[in-house]
């Protein structure tokens, strides 16, 4: 199992609204899922630049995570997420 940290600073809520129902099935296509998500992340230490949305994603392995982000059939789904605002996803491992 491998995890990814996703953070999104929303500037276009309508794009995020379009993205949300597509996100889970897009992840599942490559064995991924949202382990935890929050619209109100709380800093525990320091003064991080907090996003509007933070999530921990899981995948069976790195190859599945890379297949998800590089899947040409999901390009429109990823474009919706990116169009919702600043979108950063970091693979943890």
PDB file of C-alpha atoms in Angstrom:
ATOM      1  CA  UNK A   1       0.000   0.000   0.000  1.00  0.00           C
ATOM      2  CA  UNK A   2       1.190   3.500  -0.811  1.00  0.00           C
ATOM      3  CA  UNK A   3      -0.350   6.834   0.148  1.00  0.00           C
ATOM      4  CA  UNK A   4      -0.592  10.290  -1.380  1.00  0.00           C
ATOM      5  CA  UNK A   5      -1.370  13.652   0.200  1.00  0.00           C
ATOM      6  CA  UNK A   6      -3.655  15.834  -1.893  1.00  0.00           C
ATOM      7  CA  UNK A   7      -4.310  19.485  -1.149  1.00  0.00           C
ATOM      8  CA  UNK A   8      -6.526  21.874  -3.029  1.00  0.00           C
ATOM      9  CA  UNK A   9      -6.934  25.597  -2.595  1.00  0.00           C
ATOM     10  CA  UNK A  10     -10.303  26.231  -4.206  1.00  0.00           C
ATOM     11  CA  UNK A  11     -10.821  29.287  -6.390  1.00  0.00           C
ATOM     12  CA  UNK A  12     -13.528  27.799  -8.648  1.00  0.00           C
ATOM     13  CA  UNK A  13     -16.135  26.001  -6.505  1.00  0.00           C
ATOM     14  CA  UNK A  14     -18.287  25.026  -9.510  1.00  0.00           C
ATOM     15  CA  UNK A  15     -15.402  23.031 -11.022  1.00  0.00           C
ATOM     16  CA  UNK A  16     -14.915  21.316  -7.655  1.00  0.00           C
ATOM     17  CA  UNK A  17     -18.638  20.481  -7.560  1.00  0.00           C
ATOM     18  CA  UNK A  18     -18.290  18.833 -10.995  1.00  0.00           C
ATOM     19  CA  UNK A  19     -15.143  16.992  -9.928  1.00  0.00           C
ATOM     20  CA  UNK A  20     -16.375  15.480  -6.661  1.00  0.00           C
ATOM     21  CA  UNK A  21     -18.743  12.806  -8.056  1.00  0.00           C
ATOM     22  CA  UNK A  22     -16.087  11.739 -10.584  1.00  0.00           C
ATOM     23  CA  UNK A  23     -13.149  11.573  -8.176  1.00  0.00           C
ATOM     24  CA  UNK A  24     -14.000   8.292  -6.412  1.00  0.00           C
ATOM     25  CA  UNK A  25     -14.673   6.272  -9.572  1.00  0.00           C
ATOM     26  CA  UNK A  26     -11.519   7.714 -11.181  1.00  0.00           C
ATOM     27  CA  UNK A  27      -9.437   6.586  -8.197  1.00  0.00           C
ATOM     28  CA  UNK A  28     -11.129   3.177  -8.071  1.00  0.00           C
ATOM     29  CA  UNK A  29     -10.249   2.595 -11.728  1.00  0.00           C
ATOM     30  CA  UNK A  30      -6.631   2.204 -10.574  1.00  0.00           C
ATOM     31  CA  UNK A  31      -7.233   0.616  -7.175  1.00  0.00           C
ATOM     32  CA  UNK A  32      -7.170   3.928  -5.330  1.00  0.00           C
ATOM     33  CA  UNK A  33      -9.462   5.367  -2.711  1.00  0.00           C
ATOM     34  CA  UNK A  34      -9.831   8.337  -0.416  1.00  0.00           C
ATOM     35  CA  UNK A  35      -8.795   7.228   3.074  1.00  0.00           C
ATOM     36  CA  UNK A  36      -9.649  10.536   4.726  1.00  0.00           C
ATOM     37  CA  UNK A  37     -10.630  13.991   3.504  1.00  0.00           C
ATOM     38  CA  UNK A  38     -11.315  17.273   5.210  1.00  0.00           C
ATOM     39  CA  UNK A  39     -12.702  20.616   4.186  1.00  0.00           C
ATOM     40  CA  UNK A  40     -11.273  22.069   7.410  1.00  0.00           C
ATOM     41  CA  UNK A  41      -7.675  20.884   7.890  1.00  0.00           C
ATOM     42  CA  UNK A  42      -6.139  21.921  11.212  1.00  0.00           C
ATOM     43  CA  UNK A  43      -2.422  22.605  11.682  1.00  0.00           C
ATOM     44  CA  UNK A  44      -0.794  20.621  14.473  1.00  0.00           C
ATOM     45  CA  UNK A  45       2.603  22.289  14.324  1.00  0.00           C
ATOM     46  CA  UNK A  46       4.108  25.270  12.586  1.00  0.00           C
ATOM     47  CA  UNK A  47       2.279  27.645  10.284  1.00  0.00           C
ATOM     48  CA  UNK A  48       1.539  25.693   7.089  1.00  0.00           C
ATOM     49  CA  UNK A  49      -0.230  27.143   4.078  1.00  0.00           C
ATOM     50  CA  UNK A  50      -3.565  25.401   4.669  1.00  0.00           C
ATOM     51  CA  UNK A  51      -5.662  24.327   1.692  1.00  0.00           C
ATOM     52  CA  UNK A  52      -9.464  24.399   1.533  1.00  0.00           C
ATOM     53  CA  UNK A  53      -9.491  20.631   0.982  1.00  0.00           C
ATOM     54  CA  UNK A  54      -6.942  18.040   2.108  1.00  0.00           C
ATOM     55  CA  UNK A  55      -7.077  14.286   1.546  1.00  0.00           C
ATOM     56  CA  UNK A  56      -5.063  11.140   2.041  1.00  0.00           C
ATOM     57  CA  UNK A  57      -5.353   8.794  -0.926  1.00  0.00           C
ATOM     58  CA  UNK A  58      -4.256   5.166  -1.027  1.00  0.00           C
ATOM     59  CA  UNK A  59      -3.190   2.945  -3.908  1.00  0.00           C
ATOM     60  CA  UNK A  60      -1.987  -0.661  -4.006  1.00  0.00           C
ATOM     61  CA  UNK A  61       1.465   0.544  -5.090  1.00  0.00           C
ATOM     62  CA  UNK A  62       3.332   3.328  -6.875  1.00  0.00           C
ATOM     63  CA  UNK A  63       2.557   1.907 -10.324  1.00  0.00           C
ATOM     64  CA  UNK A  64      -1.182   2.161  -9.665  1.00  0.00           C
ATOM     65  CA  UNK A  65      -0.850   5.764  -8.442  1.00  0.00           C
ATOM     66  CA  UNK A  66       1.172   6.717 -11.515  1.00  0.00           C
ATOM     67  CA  UNK A  67      -1.307   4.927 -13.789  1.00  0.00           C
ATOM     68  CA  UNK A  68      -4.130   6.950 -12.225  1.00  0.00           C
ATOM     69  CA  UNK A  69      -2.472  10.335 -12.706  1.00  0.00           C
ATOM     70  CA  UNK A  70      -1.284   9.473 -16.239  1.00  0.00           C
ATOM     71  CA  UNK A  71      -4.456   7.742 -17.504  1.00  0.00           C
ATOM     72  CA  UNK A  72      -5.470   9.574 -20.702  1.00  0.00           C
ATOM     73  CA  UNK A  73      -9.096   8.541 -20.151  1.00  0.00           C
ATOM     74  CA  UNK A  74      -9.058  10.519 -16.881  1.00  0.00           C
ATOM     75  CA  UNK A  75      -7.525  13.686 -18.337  1.00  0.00           C
ATOM     76  CA  UNK A  76     -10.861  15.533 -18.178  1.00  0.00           C
ATOM     77  CA  UNK A  77     -11.363  14.519 -14.529  1.00  0.00           C
ATOM     78  CA  UNK A  78      -7.879  15.739 -13.576  1.00  0.00           C
ATOM     79  CA  UNK A  79      -8.512  18.942 -15.553  1.00  0.00           C
ATOM     80  CA  UNK A  80     -11.645  19.600 -13.473  1.00  0.00           C
ATOM     81  CA  UNK A  81      -9.648  19.200 -10.243  1.00  0.00           C
ATOM     82  CA  UNK A  82      -6.888  21.461 -11.515  1.00  0.00           C
ATOM     83  CA  UNK A  83      -9.488  23.953 -12.751  1.00  0.00           C
ATOM     84  CA  UNK A  84     -10.996  24.151  -9.277  1.00  0.00           C
ATOM     85  CA  UNK A  85      -7.894  25.907  -7.979  1.00  0.00           C
ATOM     86  CA  UNK A  86      -4.355  25.093  -6.966  1.00  0.00           C
ATOM     87  CA  UNK A  87      -4.018  21.317  -6.824  1.00  0.00           C
ATOM     88  CA  UNK A  88      -0.990  19.535  -5.374  1.00  0.00           C
ATOM     89  CA  UNK A  89      -0.647  15.783  -4.893  1.00  0.00           C
ATOM     90  CA  UNK A  90       2.425  14.272  -3.259  1.00  0.00           C
ATOM     91  CA  UNK A  91       3.157  10.547  -3.282  1.00  0.00           C
ATOM     92  CA  UNK A  92       4.385   9.407   0.139  1.00  0.00           C
ATOM     93  CA  UNK A  93       6.761   6.614  -0.690  1.00  0.00           C
TER      94      UNK A  93
END
